PDB file of C-alpha atoms in Angstrom:
ATOM      1  CA  MET A   1      -0.005   0.115  -0.049  1.00 77.00           C
ATOM      2  CA  LYS A   2       2.887   2.446   0.826  1.00 79.00           C
ATOM      3  CA  LYS A   3       4.723   1.524  -2.393  1.00 84.00           C
ATOM      4  CA  THR A   4       1.463   2.492  -4.486  1.00 90.00           C
ATOM      5  CA  ALA A   5       1.312   5.521  -2.365  1.00 90.00           C
ATOM      6  CA  ARG A   6       4.695   6.462  -3.244  1.00 92.00           C
ATOM      7  CA  PHE A   7       4.400   5.921  -7.084  1.00 91.00           C
ATOM      8  CA  LEU A   8       0.805   8.065  -6.791  1.00 94.00           C
ATOM      9  CA  PHE A   9       2.622  11.098  -5.344  1.00 94.00           C
ATOM     10  CA  TYR A  10       5.374  10.659  -7.866  1.00 93.00           C
ATOM     11  CA  LEU A  11       2.832  10.448 -10.730  1.00 93.00           C
ATOM     12  CA  VAL A  12       0.828  13.066  -9.464  1.00 95.00           C
ATOM     13  CA  GLY A  13       3.758  15.274  -8.830  1.00 94.00           C
ATOM     14  CA  MET A  14       4.799  14.907 -12.554  1.00 93.00           C
ATOM     15  CA  THR A  15       1.695  15.620 -13.940  1.00 95.00           C
ATOM     16  CA  ILE A  16       1.245  18.915 -11.518  1.00 96.00           C
ATOM     17  CA  LEU A  17       4.900  19.798 -12.532  1.00 94.00           C
ATOM     18  CA  SER A  18       4.093  19.434 -16.369  1.00 95.00           C
ATOM     19  CA  LEU A  19       0.970  21.386 -16.140  1.00 96.00           C
ATOM     20  CA  GLY A  20       2.751  24.255 -14.400  1.00 95.00           C
ATOM     21  CA  ILE A  21       5.546  24.395 -16.835  1.00 94.00           C
ATOM     22  CA  VAL A  22       2.897  24.685 -19.810  1.00 95.00           C
ATOM     23  CA  LEU A  23       0.978  27.505 -17.777  1.00 95.00           C
ATOM     24  CA  ASN A  24       4.255  29.375 -17.597  1.00 94.00           C
ATOM     25  CA  THR A  25       4.385  29.275 -21.434  1.00 92.00           C
ATOM     26  CA  LYS A  26       0.931  30.304 -21.783  1.00 94.00           C
ATOM     27  CA  SER A  27       1.570  33.520 -19.677  1.00 94.00           C
ATOM     28  CA  SER A  28       3.837  34.907 -22.343  1.00 91.00           C
ATOM     29  CA  PHE A  29       5.925  36.444 -19.503  1.00 94.00           C
ATOM     30  CA  GLY A  30       8.665  34.027 -19.842  1.00 89.00           C
ATOM     31  CA  VAL A  31       9.133  30.555 -18.739  1.00 90.00           C
ATOM     32  CA  THR A  32      11.169  28.741 -16.054  1.00 90.00           C
ATOM     33  CA  PRO A  33      15.122  28.868 -16.708  1.00 91.00           C
ATOM     34  CA  ILE A  34      15.807  25.315 -17.310  1.00 89.00           C
ATOM     35  CA  ILE A  35      13.034  24.750 -19.691  1.00 92.00           C
ATOM     36  CA  SER A  36      13.567  28.181 -21.504  1.00 94.00           C
ATOM     37  CA  VAL A  37      16.300  26.836 -24.072  1.00 94.00           C
ATOM     38  CA  ALA A  38      14.007  24.454 -25.375  1.00 94.00           C
ATOM     39  CA  TYR A  39      11.179  26.646 -25.477  1.00 94.00           C
ATOM     40  CA  ALA A  40      13.102  29.460 -27.138  1.00 95.00           C
ATOM     41  CA  LEU A  41      14.081  27.043 -29.893  1.00 95.00           C
ATOM     42  CA  SER A  42      10.634  25.651 -30.542  1.00 95.00           C
ATOM     43  CA  ILE A  43       9.511  29.296 -30.905  1.00 94.00           C
ATOM     44  CA  ILE A  44      12.046  30.380 -33.107  1.00 95.00           C
ATOM     45  CA  HIS A  45      12.371  27.467 -35.230  1.00 94.00           C
ATOM     46  CA  LYS A  46       8.596  26.187 -35.097  1.00 93.00           C
ATOM     47  CA  TRP A  47       9.514  23.060 -33.448  1.00 93.00           C
ATOM     48  CA  ASN A  48       7.109  21.126 -31.338  1.00 94.00           C
ATOM     49  CA  PHE A  49       7.878  22.348 -27.458  1.00 94.00           C
ATOM     50  CA  GLY A  50       7.344  18.800 -26.045  1.00 94.00           C
ATOM     51  CA  ASN A  51       9.985  17.329 -28.690  1.00 94.00           C
ATOM     52  CA  ALA A  52      12.504  20.339 -28.084  1.00 95.00           C
ATOM     53  CA  SER A  53      12.235  19.647 -24.391  1.00 95.00           C
ATOM     54  CA  PHE A  54      12.686  15.841 -24.861  1.00 95.00           C
ATOM     55  CA  VAL A  55      15.976  16.570 -26.883  1.00 94.00           C
ATOM     56  CA  MET A  56      17.180  18.862 -24.177  1.00 93.00           C
ATOM     57  CA  TYR A  57      16.303  16.382 -21.278  1.00 92.00           C
ATOM     58  CA  CYS A  58      18.286  13.842 -23.217  1.00 92.00           C
ATOM     59  CA  VAL A  59      21.214  16.340 -23.465  1.00 92.00           C
ATOM     60  CA  LEU A  60      21.002  17.220 -19.858  1.00 91.00           C
ATOM     61  CA  ALA A  61      21.172  13.551 -18.825  1.00 89.00           C
ATOM     62  CA  ALA A  62      24.389  13.107 -21.229  1.00 89.00           C
ATOM     63  CA  ILE A  63      26.086  15.968 -19.230  1.00 89.00           C
ATOM     64  CA  GLU A  64      24.922  14.305 -15.912  1.00 88.00           C
ATOM     65  CA  TYR A  65      26.453  10.976 -17.196  1.00 87.00           C
ATOM     66  CA  ALA A  66      29.690  12.987 -17.882  1.00 87.00           C
ATOM     67  CA  PHE A  67      29.889  14.542 -14.202  1.00 87.00           C
ATOM     68  CA  LYS A  68      29.132  11.102 -12.406  1.00 84.00           C
ATOM     69  CA  GLY A  69      31.525   9.364 -14.424  1.00 82.00           C
ATOM     70  CA  LYS A  70      31.704   5.749 -12.919  1.00 80.00           C
ATOM     71  CA  ASN A  71      29.275   6.672 -10.257  1.00 79.00           C
ATOM     72  CA  PHE A  72      26.613   6.747 -12.956  1.00 78.00           C
ATOM     73  CA  ARG A  73      23.968   3.777 -12.359  1.00 79.00           C
ATOM     74  CA  LEU A  74      21.935   1.853 -14.896  1.00 76.00           C
ATOM     75  CA  TYR A  75      18.846   3.004 -12.950  1.00 78.00           C
ATOM     76  CA  ASP A  76      19.852   6.738 -13.796  1.00 80.00           C
ATOM     77  CA  LEU A  77      18.887   5.941 -17.518  1.00 83.00           C
ATOM     78  CA  LEU A  78      15.216   5.867 -16.719  1.00 87.00           C
ATOM     79  CA  GLN A  79      15.348   9.551 -16.865  1.00 88.00           C
ATOM     80  CA  ILE A  80      14.941   8.943 -20.495  1.00 90.00           C
ATOM     81  CA  PRO A  81      11.640   7.191 -20.460  1.00 90.00           C
ATOM     82  CA  LEU A  82      10.637   9.742 -17.806  1.00 89.00           C
ATOM     83  CA  SER A  83      11.561  12.446 -20.138  1.00 91.00           C
ATOM     84  CA  ILE A  84       9.358  10.837 -22.841  1.00 92.00           C
ATOM     85  CA  VAL A  85       6.242  10.838 -20.486  1.00 92.00           C
ATOM     86  CA  VAL A  86       6.761  14.291 -19.222  1.00 92.00           C
ATOM     87  CA  THR A  87       7.110  15.971 -22.541  1.00 94.00           C
ATOM     88  CA  ARG A  88       3.845  14.013 -23.595  1.00 94.00           C
ATOM     89  CA  PHE A  89       2.243  15.845 -20.960  1.00 94.00           C
ATOM     90  CA  PHE A  90       3.411  19.205 -22.462  1.00 94.00           C
ATOM     91  CA  ASN A  91       2.116  18.262 -25.617  1.00 94.00           C
ATOM     92  CA  LEU A  92      -1.170  17.224 -24.097  1.00 94.00           C
ATOM     93  CA  PHE A  93      -1.655  20.214 -21.654  1.00 95.00           C
ATOM     94  CA  GLY A  94      -0.331  22.558 -24.509  1.00 93.00           C
ATOM     95  CA  ALA A  95      -3.146  21.201 -26.591  1.00 94.00           C
ATOM     96  CA  ILE A  96      -5.754  21.336 -24.129  1.00 94.00           C
ATOM     97  CA  LEU A  97      -5.211  24.737 -22.417  1.00 94.00           C
ATOM     98  CA  PRO A  98      -6.240  27.763 -24.448  1.00 92.00           C
ATOM     99  CA  ASP A  99      -3.881  30.589 -25.459  1.00 90.00           C
ATOM    100  CA  VAL A 100      -4.500  33.638 -23.397  1.00 92.00           C
ATOM    101  CA  THR A 101      -4.135  37.149 -24.242  1.00 91.00           C
ATOM    102  CA  SER A 102      -5.471  39.405 -21.607  1.00 95.00           C
ATOM    103  CA  LEU A 103      -3.372  40.721 -18.931  1.00 95.00           C
ATOM    104  CA  PRO A 104      -5.111  39.261 -16.117  1.00 95.00           C
ATOM    105  CA  ALA A 105      -5.492  35.832 -17.535  1.00 95.00           C
ATOM    106  CA  ARG A 106      -1.702  35.953 -18.344  1.00 95.00           C
ATOM    107  CA  ILE A 107      -1.086  36.841 -14.713  1.00 96.00           C
ATOM    108  CA  THR A 108      -3.390  34.161 -13.293  1.00 96.00           C
ATOM    109  CA  CYS A 109      -1.472  31.914 -15.629  1.00 95.00           C
ATOM    110  CA  LEU A 110       1.980  32.844 -14.344  1.00 95.00           C
ATOM    111  CA  ILE A 111       0.783  32.686 -10.594  1.00 96.00           C
ATOM    112  CA  LEU A 112      -0.472  29.210 -11.273  1.00 96.00           C
ATOM    113  CA  GLY A 113       2.316  28.041 -13.324  1.00 95.00           C
ATOM    114  CA  ILE A 114       4.746  28.850 -10.904  1.00 95.00           C
ATOM    115  CA  ALA A 115       2.818  27.571  -7.922  1.00 95.00           C
ATOM    116  CA  LEU A 116       2.248  24.190  -9.828  1.00 96.00           C
ATOM    117  CA  THR A 117       5.561  23.948 -10.827  1.00 93.00           C
ATOM    118  CA  GLY A 118       7.067  24.173  -7.169  1.00 91.00           C
ATOM    119  CA  ILE A 119       4.384  22.027  -5.738  1.00 94.00           C
ATOM    120  CA  GLY A 120       4.800  19.261  -8.355  1.00 92.00           C
ATOM    121  CA  ALA A 121       8.663  19.237  -8.072  1.00 89.00           C
ATOM    122  CA  ALA A 122       8.486  19.302  -4.251  1.00 90.00           C
ATOM    123  CA  MET A 123       6.396  16.005  -4.493  1.00 92.00           C
ATOM    124  CA  ASN A 124       8.595  14.363  -7.081  1.00 89.00           C
ATOM    125  CA  VAL A 125      11.917  15.186  -4.977  1.00 85.00           C
ATOM    126  CA  ASN A 126      10.120  13.779  -1.929  1.00 89.00           C
ATOM    127  CA  ALA A 127       8.954  10.515  -3.876  1.00 89.00           C
ATOM    128  CA  ARG A 128      12.939   9.587  -4.154  1.00 85.00           C
ATOM    129  CA  LEU A 129      12.397   7.948  -7.215  1.00 88.00           C
ATOM    130  CA  VAL A 130      13.728   8.947 -10.539  1.00 85.00           C
ATOM    131  CA  PRO A 131      14.697  12.373 -10.741  1.00 82.00           C
ATOM    132  CA  ASN A 132      13.756  14.667 -13.829  1.00 84.00           C
ATOM    133  CA  PRO A 133      16.931  15.611 -15.788  1.00 87.00           C
ATOM    134  CA  GLY A 134      16.897  19.024 -14.677  1.00 85.00           C
ATOM    135  CA  ASP A 135      17.236  17.972 -11.044  1.00 83.00           C
ATOM    136  CA  GLY A 136      19.433  15.098 -11.680  1.00 85.00           C
ATOM    137  CA  ILE A 137      22.150  17.366 -13.430  1.00 88.00           C
ATOM    138  CA  VAL A 138      22.217  19.906 -10.749  1.00 87.00           C
ATOM    139  CA  GLN A 139      22.761  17.102  -8.077  1.00 83.00           C
ATOM    140  CA  ALA A 140      25.294  15.529 -10.218  1.00 86.00           C
ATOM    141  CA  ILE A 141      27.366  18.825 -10.376  1.00 89.00           C
ATOM    142  CA  SER A 142      26.771  19.497  -6.723  1.00 85.00           C
ATOM    143  CA  ASP A 143      28.123  16.148  -5.814  1.00 84.00           C
ATOM    144  CA  ARG A 144      31.040  16.495  -8.239  1.00 87.00           C
ATOM    145  CA  LEU A 145      32.256  19.879  -7.016  1.00 87.00           C
ATOM    146  CA  GLY A 146      31.137  19.488  -3.312  1.00 87.00           C
ATOM    147  CA  LYS A 147      28.989  22.374  -3.591  1.00 84.00           C
ATOM    148  CA  ARG A 148      25.475  22.896  -2.095  1.00 81.00           C
ATOM    149  CA  MET A 149      22.690  22.020  -4.240  1.00 76.00           C
ATOM    150  CA  GLY A 150      20.695  25.119  -3.872  1.00 76.00           C
ATOM    151  CA  ASN A 151      23.913  27.278  -4.755  1.00 84.00           C
ATOM    152  CA  VAL A 152      24.393  25.185  -7.792  1.00 86.00           C
ATOM    153  CA  LYS A 153      20.771  25.340  -8.700  1.00 85.00           C
ATOM    154  CA  ASN A 154      21.059  29.209  -8.936  1.00 85.00           C
ATOM    155  CA  VAL A 155      23.918  28.990 -10.959  1.00 90.00           C
ATOM    156  CA  PHE A 156      22.698  26.517 -13.411  1.00 91.00           C
ATOM    157  CA  ASP A 157      19.463  28.684 -13.905  1.00 90.00           C
ATOM    158  CA  ILE A 158      21.515  31.673 -14.639  1.00 92.00           C
ATOM    159  CA  PHE A 159      23.375  29.739 -17.088  1.00 93.00           C
ATOM    160  CA  CYS A 160      20.163  28.784 -18.792  1.00 94.00           C
ATOM    161  CA  VAL A 161      19.103  31.923 -18.782  1.00 94.00           C
ATOM    162  CA  ALA A 162      21.874  33.603 -20.492  1.00 95.00           C
ATOM    163  CA  LEU A 163      22.135  30.776 -23.031  1.00 95.00           C
ATOM    164  CA  THR A 164      18.608  31.303 -23.785  1.00 95.00           C
ATOM    165  CA  LEU A 165      19.313  35.169 -24.356  1.00 95.00           C
ATOM    166  CA  LEU A 166      22.179  34.532 -26.628  1.00 95.00           C
ATOM    167  CA  ILE A 167      20.091  32.122 -28.496  1.00 95.00           C
ATOM    168  CA  GLY A 168      17.215  34.475 -28.812  1.00 94.00           C
ATOM    169  CA  LEU A 169      19.696  37.480 -29.906  1.00 95.00           C
ATOM    170  CA  LEU A 170      21.515  35.794 -32.355  1.00 94.00           C
ATOM    171  CA  SER A 171      18.493  34.330 -34.118  1.00 93.00           C
ATOM    172  CA  THR A 172      16.219  37.181 -33.841  1.00 93.00           C
ATOM    173  CA  GLY A 173      17.836  40.134 -32.504  1.00 93.00           C
ATOM    174  CA  ARG A 174      15.823  40.271 -29.384  1.00 93.00           C
ATOM    175  CA  PRO A 175      15.171  38.083 -26.206  1.00 91.00           C
ATOM    176  CA  VAL A 176      12.965  34.888 -26.803  1.00 92.00           C
ATOM    177  CA  GLY A 177      11.220  32.865 -23.746  1.00 89.00           C
ATOM    178  CA  ILE A 178      12.730  35.222 -21.369  1.00 91.00           C
ATOM    179  CA  GLY A 179      10.961  37.765 -19.356  1.00 92.00           C
ATOM    180  CA  ILE A 180       9.557  39.004 -15.893  1.00 93.00           C
ATOM    181  CA  GLY A 181       7.888  35.616 -15.615  1.00 92.00           C
ATOM    182  CA  THR A 182      11.452  34.117 -15.703  1.00 93.00           C
ATOM    183  CA  VAL A 183      12.617  35.974 -12.777  1.00 91.00           C
ATOM    184  CA  ALA A 184       9.297  35.427 -10.849  1.00 93.00           C
ATOM    185  CA  ALA A 185       9.800  31.522 -11.609  1.00 91.00           C
ATOM    186  CA  MET A 186      13.201  31.747 -10.166  1.00 88.00           C
ATOM    187  CA  ILE A 187      12.112  33.057  -6.955  1.00 89.00           C
ATOM    188  CA  GLY A 188       8.716  31.620  -6.532  1.00 91.00           C
ATOM    189  CA  VAL A 189       9.105  27.982  -7.674  1.00 89.00           C
ATOM    190  CA  GLY A 190      11.583  27.500  -4.432  1.00 86.00           C
ATOM    191  CA  ARG A 191       9.408  29.459  -2.329  1.00 90.00           C
ATOM    192  CA  PHE A 192       6.346  27.099  -3.287  1.00 92.00           C
ATOM    193  CA  MET A 193       8.688  24.142  -2.623  1.00 89.00           C
ATOM    194  CA  TYR A 194       9.176  25.071   0.772  1.00 89.00           C
ATOM    195  CA  LEU A 195       5.668  25.751   1.157  1.00 93.00           C
ATOM    196  CA  TYR A 196       4.475  22.446   0.240  1.00 93.00           C
ATOM    197  CA  ASN A 197       7.396  20.833   2.319  1.00 90.00           C
ATOM    198  CA  SER A 198       6.328  22.945   5.482  1.00 92.00           C
ATOM    199  CA  LEU A 199       2.811  21.466   5.167  1.00 94.00           C
ATOM    200  CA  PHE A 200       2.859  18.424   3.577  1.00 94.00           C
ATOM    201  CA  ARG A 201       6.180  16.639   3.245  1.00 91.00           C
ATOM    202  CA  LYS A 202       6.181  14.669   6.517  1.00 93.00           C
ATOM    203  CA  ALA A 203       2.790  13.433   5.680  1.00 93.00           C
ATOM    204  CA  GLN A 204       3.850  12.512   2.147  1.00 94.00           C
ATOM    205  CA  LEU A 205       6.965  10.763   3.609  1.00 92.00           C
ATOM    206  CA  ARG A 206       4.919   8.981   6.100  1.00 92.00           C
ATOM    207  CA  LEU A 207       2.187   7.659   3.726  1.00 91.00           C
ATOM    208  CA  SER A 208       5.060   6.529   1.271  1.00 90.00           C
ATOM    209  CA  GLY A 209       6.590   4.626   3.959  1.00 89.00           C
ATOM    210  CA  LEU A 210       9.892   6.676   3.678  1.00 87.00           C
ATOM    211  CA  PRO A 211      12.076   7.954   6.560  1.00 87.00           C
ATOM    212  CA  GLU A 212      11.841  11.592   7.484  1.00 77.00           C
TER     213      GLU A 212
END
C-alpha cells in the first residue's frame, strides 16, 4: 500500500509539474530557466515544444553522465523514458489549454504555473524515485564539485537564462522565452516548494513509507 502511495505521489507530482510548466508558457511572460532553452528554440524554429524539451532533457542526461562518471548507474537511464512521459504531458496540456491574451489571464497563468511547478517538483523530489533530468544534472554537479545543491541550482538557472538570451539575440535580435516571468519563477518556484514541504512533506513521507 505504501509503495503504491509513493508511486501515486510521484505520478501526480509529475503531472502537476508538467501542467505548471505549460501554464508558464501560456502566460507569455517568460518560462522557467531550465526549460527556457527548449522553449526558445521551439518558438524560433517552429518546433514542437514537447519534442524540443525531450531532446534537451536527453542532453542534460548526457551531461549528467559525464559528471557522474563511474558513479552513473543504469537506474539513472530511467530519466530518458521519464522524459518521454513528461514531454508528452507538455504536448497534451499545451493542446488542451487555450492561449490567453488578456493581462489578468496571463498573470493568473503565471502565478498558477509557478505554484504548480514548485508543488509538483517538491512531490517528485520527496518520492525519491527517478529525478527529472533538470534536478538530476544539478545534483550531479553538486556532488562532483562538493557544493550545496541550492547554490548550484542558482548558478545553473543563470546559465540557462544566459544561454537562452544568447540564442534569441543571435537568431532574432531580441530575447525569446525570457521575461519577468522567468525572474518570478526563479524566486517563486523555490518558495512554493518550501511551502509544500512545510505543510505536507512529513505526511507524504509517512504515507509513502519513507524515513524523514
